[in-house]
Short mmCIF file of C-alpha atoms in Angstrom, two decimals:
data_model
loop_
_atom_site.label_atom_id
_atom_site.label_comp_id
_atom_site.label_asym_id
_atom_site.label_seq_id
_atom_site.Cartn_x
_atom_site.Cartn_y
_atom_site.Cartn_z
CA SER A 1345 21.33 35.94 -20.34
CA LYS A 1346 21.50 32.29 -19.32
CA TRP A 1347 18.05 32.47 -17.65
CA VAL A 1348 15.01 31.52 -19.72
CA THR A 1349 11.57 31.54 -18.09
CA VAL A 1350 8.75 29.41 -19.46
CA GLU A 1351 5.22 29.59 -18.07
CA LEU A 1352 3.20 26.35 -18.29
CA ALA A 1353 -0.33 26.17 -16.86
CA SER A 1354 0.23 28.21 -13.69
CA THR A 1355 3.61 26.58 -12.88
CA GLU A 1356 6.65 28.65 -13.54
CA ILE A 1357 9.79 26.69 -14.41
CA ASN A 1358 13.17 28.33 -14.85
CA PHE A 1359 15.74 26.84 -17.19
CA VAL A 1360 19.32 27.54 -16.14
CA ASN A 1361 21.81 26.32 -18.75
CA ASN A 1362 19.04 24.07 -20.12
CA THR A 1363 18.44 22.32 -16.77
CA LYS A 1364 14.98 22.43 -15.19
CA ARG A 1365 14.74 24.14 -11.81
CA LYS A 1366 11.55 24.95 -9.97
CA LYS A 1367 11.42 28.56 -8.88
CA ARG A 1368 11.22 28.76 -5.12
CA GLU A 1369 9.29 31.41 -3.27
CA GLU A 1370 11.83 34.04 -2.26
CA MET A 1371 11.61 36.31 0.72
CA THR A 1372 11.90 40.02 0.02
CA ALA A 1373 15.33 41.35 0.88
CA ARG A 1374 14.03 44.31 2.89
CA LEU A 1375 12.37 41.97 5.42
CA ARG A 1376 15.49 39.94 6.14
CA LYS A 1377 17.27 40.02 9.47
CA THR A 1378 20.49 41.00 7.68
CA ARG A 1379 19.09 44.47 6.98
CA LYS A 1380 18.84 45.24 10.72
CA LEU A 1381 22.23 43.74 11.44
CA ARG A 1382 24.16 45.90 8.96
CA GLY A 1383 26.79 47.82 10.88
CA HIS A 1384 27.13 45.18 13.60
CA VAL A 1385 30.46 43.47 13.00
CA GLN A 1386 29.56 39.90 13.99
CA MET A 1387 26.03 39.99 12.47
CA GLY A 1388 24.56 38.45 15.62
CA ASN A 1389 26.80 35.38 15.63
CA GLY A 1390 29.11 36.38 18.47
CA ARG A 1391 32.78 37.21 18.61
CA VAL A 1392 34.12 34.31 20.66
CA GLY A 1393 32.18 31.37 19.21
CA LYS A 1394 32.19 32.68 15.65
CA HIS A 1395 29.90 31.55 12.86
CA ARG A 1396 31.72 28.64 11.27
CA LYS A 1397 30.28 26.41 8.58
CA HIS A 1398 29.75 22.96 10.19
CA PRO A 1399 31.30 23.14 13.63
CA SER A 1400 30.11 19.71 14.74
CA GLY A 1401 30.23 17.89 11.42
CA ARG A 1402 27.54 17.39 8.79
CA GLY A 1403 24.45 15.28 9.37
CA ALA A 1404 24.80 12.40 11.81
CA ALA A 1405 28.56 12.81 12.15
CA GLY A 1406 30.11 12.00 15.50
CA GLY A 1407 27.56 9.47 16.69
CA LEU A 1408 30.31 7.36 18.26
CA THR A 1409 32.49 10.25 19.42
CA HIS A 1410 31.45 13.83 20.19
CA HIS A 1411 27.68 13.25 19.82
CA ARG A 1412 27.64 9.97 21.70
CA ASN A 1413 25.47 11.21 24.59
CA ASN A 1414 22.75 12.32 22.19
CA PHE A 1415 22.80 9.05 20.25
CA ASP A 1416 22.74 6.95 23.42
CA LYS A 1417 19.89 8.94 24.91
CA TYR A 1418 17.62 9.55 21.93
CA HIS A 1419 18.60 6.78 19.50
CA PRO A 1420 19.46 3.66 21.51
CA GLY A 1421 20.46 0.72 19.34
CA TYR A 1422 21.39 2.92 16.38
CA PHE A 1423 24.76 1.28 15.90
CA GLY A 1424 25.45 -2.43 15.50
CA LYS A 1425 23.63 -5.38 14.04
CA ASN A 1426 20.75 -7.57 15.10
CA GLY A 1427 18.96 -10.57 13.73
CA MET A 1428 20.04 -13.12 11.17
CA ARG A 1429 20.95 -12.48 7.57
CA VAL A 1430 18.71 -14.21 5.07
CA PHE A 1431 20.69 -14.55 1.88
CA HIS A 1432 17.85 -15.32 -0.51
CA TYR A 1433 14.82 -13.71 1.12
CA LYS A 1434 11.64 -14.63 -0.73
CA LYS A 1435 9.03 -11.97 -0.05
CA ASN A 1436 6.19 -14.10 -1.36
CA LEU A 1437 6.59 -16.61 1.47
CA HIS A 1438 6.20 -13.85 4.04
CA PHE A 1439 3.33 -12.00 2.35
CA ARG A 1440 0.43 -12.55 4.72
CA PRO A 1441 -2.15 -9.74 4.82
CA ILE A 1442 -4.44 -10.09 7.82
CA ILE A 1443 -8.07 -9.43 8.63
CA ASN A 1444 -9.74 -9.63 12.03
CA ILE A 1445 -13.02 -11.46 12.61
CA ASP A 1446 -14.80 -8.23 13.52
CA LYS A 1447 -14.29 -7.09 9.89
CA LEU A 1448 -15.28 -10.40 8.25
CA TRP A 1449 -18.88 -9.43 7.53
CA THR A 1450 -17.82 -6.19 5.81
CA LEU A 1451 -16.49 -8.32 2.94
CA VAL A 1452 -19.98 -9.57 2.03
CA GLY A 1453 -22.13 -6.67 3.18
CA GLU A 1454 -24.88 -6.10 5.70
CA GLU A 1455 -27.72 -7.25 3.40
CA THR A 1456 -26.09 -10.68 2.99
CA ARG A 1457 -25.84 -11.03 6.77
CA LYS A 1458 -29.53 -10.10 7.18
CA GLU A 1459 -30.49 -12.54 4.41
CA TYR A 1460 -28.80 -15.50 6.12
CA GLU A 1461 -29.91 -14.45 9.61
CA SER A 1462 -33.31 -16.11 9.18
CA LYS A 1463 -32.03 -19.22 7.34
CA LYS A 1464 -30.90 -21.71 9.97
CA ASP A 1465 -29.92 -24.53 7.56
CA LYS A 1466 -27.61 -22.43 5.37
CA ALA A 1467 -24.51 -20.37 6.15
CA PRO A 1468 -22.76 -17.86 3.88
CA VAL A 1469 -19.23 -18.59 2.66
CA ILE A 1470 -16.79 -15.73 3.10
CA ASP A 1471 -13.62 -16.25 1.04
CA VAL A 1472 -11.10 -13.78 2.45
CA THR A 1473 -8.46 -14.64 -0.18
CA LYS A 1474 -10.72 -13.12 -2.85
CA ALA A 1475 -10.56 -9.85 -0.91
CA GLY A 1476 -6.75 -10.09 -0.75
CA PHE A 1477 -6.36 -11.37 2.83
CA PHE A 1478 -4.50 -14.55 3.72
CA LYS A 1479 -4.79 -14.83 7.49
CA VAL A 1480 -7.78 -14.44 9.79
CA LEU A 1481 -7.05 -13.15 13.31
CA GLY A 1482 -9.37 -13.26 16.30
CA LYS A 1483 -9.78 -9.62 17.40
CA GLY A 1484 -13.32 -8.48 18.05
CA ARG A 1485 -16.65 -10.29 18.18
CA LEU A 1486 -18.74 -12.04 15.55
CA PRO A 1487 -22.52 -11.73 15.32
CA ASN A 1488 -24.20 -14.84 16.66
CA GLN A 1489 -24.84 -16.57 13.34
CA PRO A 1490 -22.92 -19.36 11.59
CA VAL A 1491 -20.49 -18.52 8.80
CA VAL A 1492 -18.05 -20.55 6.69
CA VAL A 1493 -14.72 -18.75 6.36
CA ARG A 1494 -12.18 -19.75 3.71
CA ALA A 1495 -8.58 -18.61 4.25
CA LYS A 1496 -4.99 -19.79 3.99
CA PHE A 1497 -4.28 -19.29 7.72
CA PHE A 1498 -6.27 -18.96 10.93
CA SER A 1499 -5.08 -17.97 14.37
CA LYS A 1500 -6.18 -20.12 17.33
CA THR A 1501 -8.50 -17.45 18.72
CA ALA A 1502 -10.08 -16.78 15.32
CA GLU A 1503 -10.77 -20.49 14.85
CA ARG A 1504 -12.21 -20.76 18.34
CA ARG A 1505 -14.51 -17.75 17.93
CA ILE A 1506 -15.76 -18.76 14.48
CA LYS A 1507 -16.61 -22.23 15.77
CA ALA A 1508 -18.25 -20.75 18.87
CA VAL A 1509 -20.95 -19.08 16.72
CA GLY A 1510 -21.49 -22.37 14.85
CA GLY A 1511 -19.29 -21.56 11.88
CA ALA A 1512 -16.48 -23.43 10.16
CA CYS A 1513 -12.90 -22.66 9.10
CA VAL A 1514 -11.92 -24.00 5.68
CA LEU A 1515 -8.25 -23.93 4.69
CA THR A 1516 -7.43 -23.05 1.10
CA ALA A 1517 -4.13 -23.60 -0.68
#
């Protein structure tokens, strides 16, 4: 026989002609709908419409012709182009992970914040680039204590809110 079964640590793999195939869970034949339909000529597929293989084409066929209504209704903008082509797209220039100001203090921890809460002459420095973020955005609120934030980019609102609590924004290369 061309079938060879090998059992490896609770996974059963069948080799057919020396190619690996995972054995799929098979339904028992006696529970299939076909058993009930034996003796009925069309097997439940109708006499007029008939059970053909791919009556409307395979996959997304006919998006511009016989399935146009569906594509227009449920997938608008599926066909055509938009935007400009960038011939030598450099991903590094567009890599700009963001962090919002409401998450800034999570980078240094709650005990650091408490430590600097009492010291009025000193402010902690939070370098977001060390945590893998490049840009600081202004969503959320900062606790009312000064902080020095180092990042490559700041949004206007982030800069405004950091300065509002007496902090500073330091740009890094």
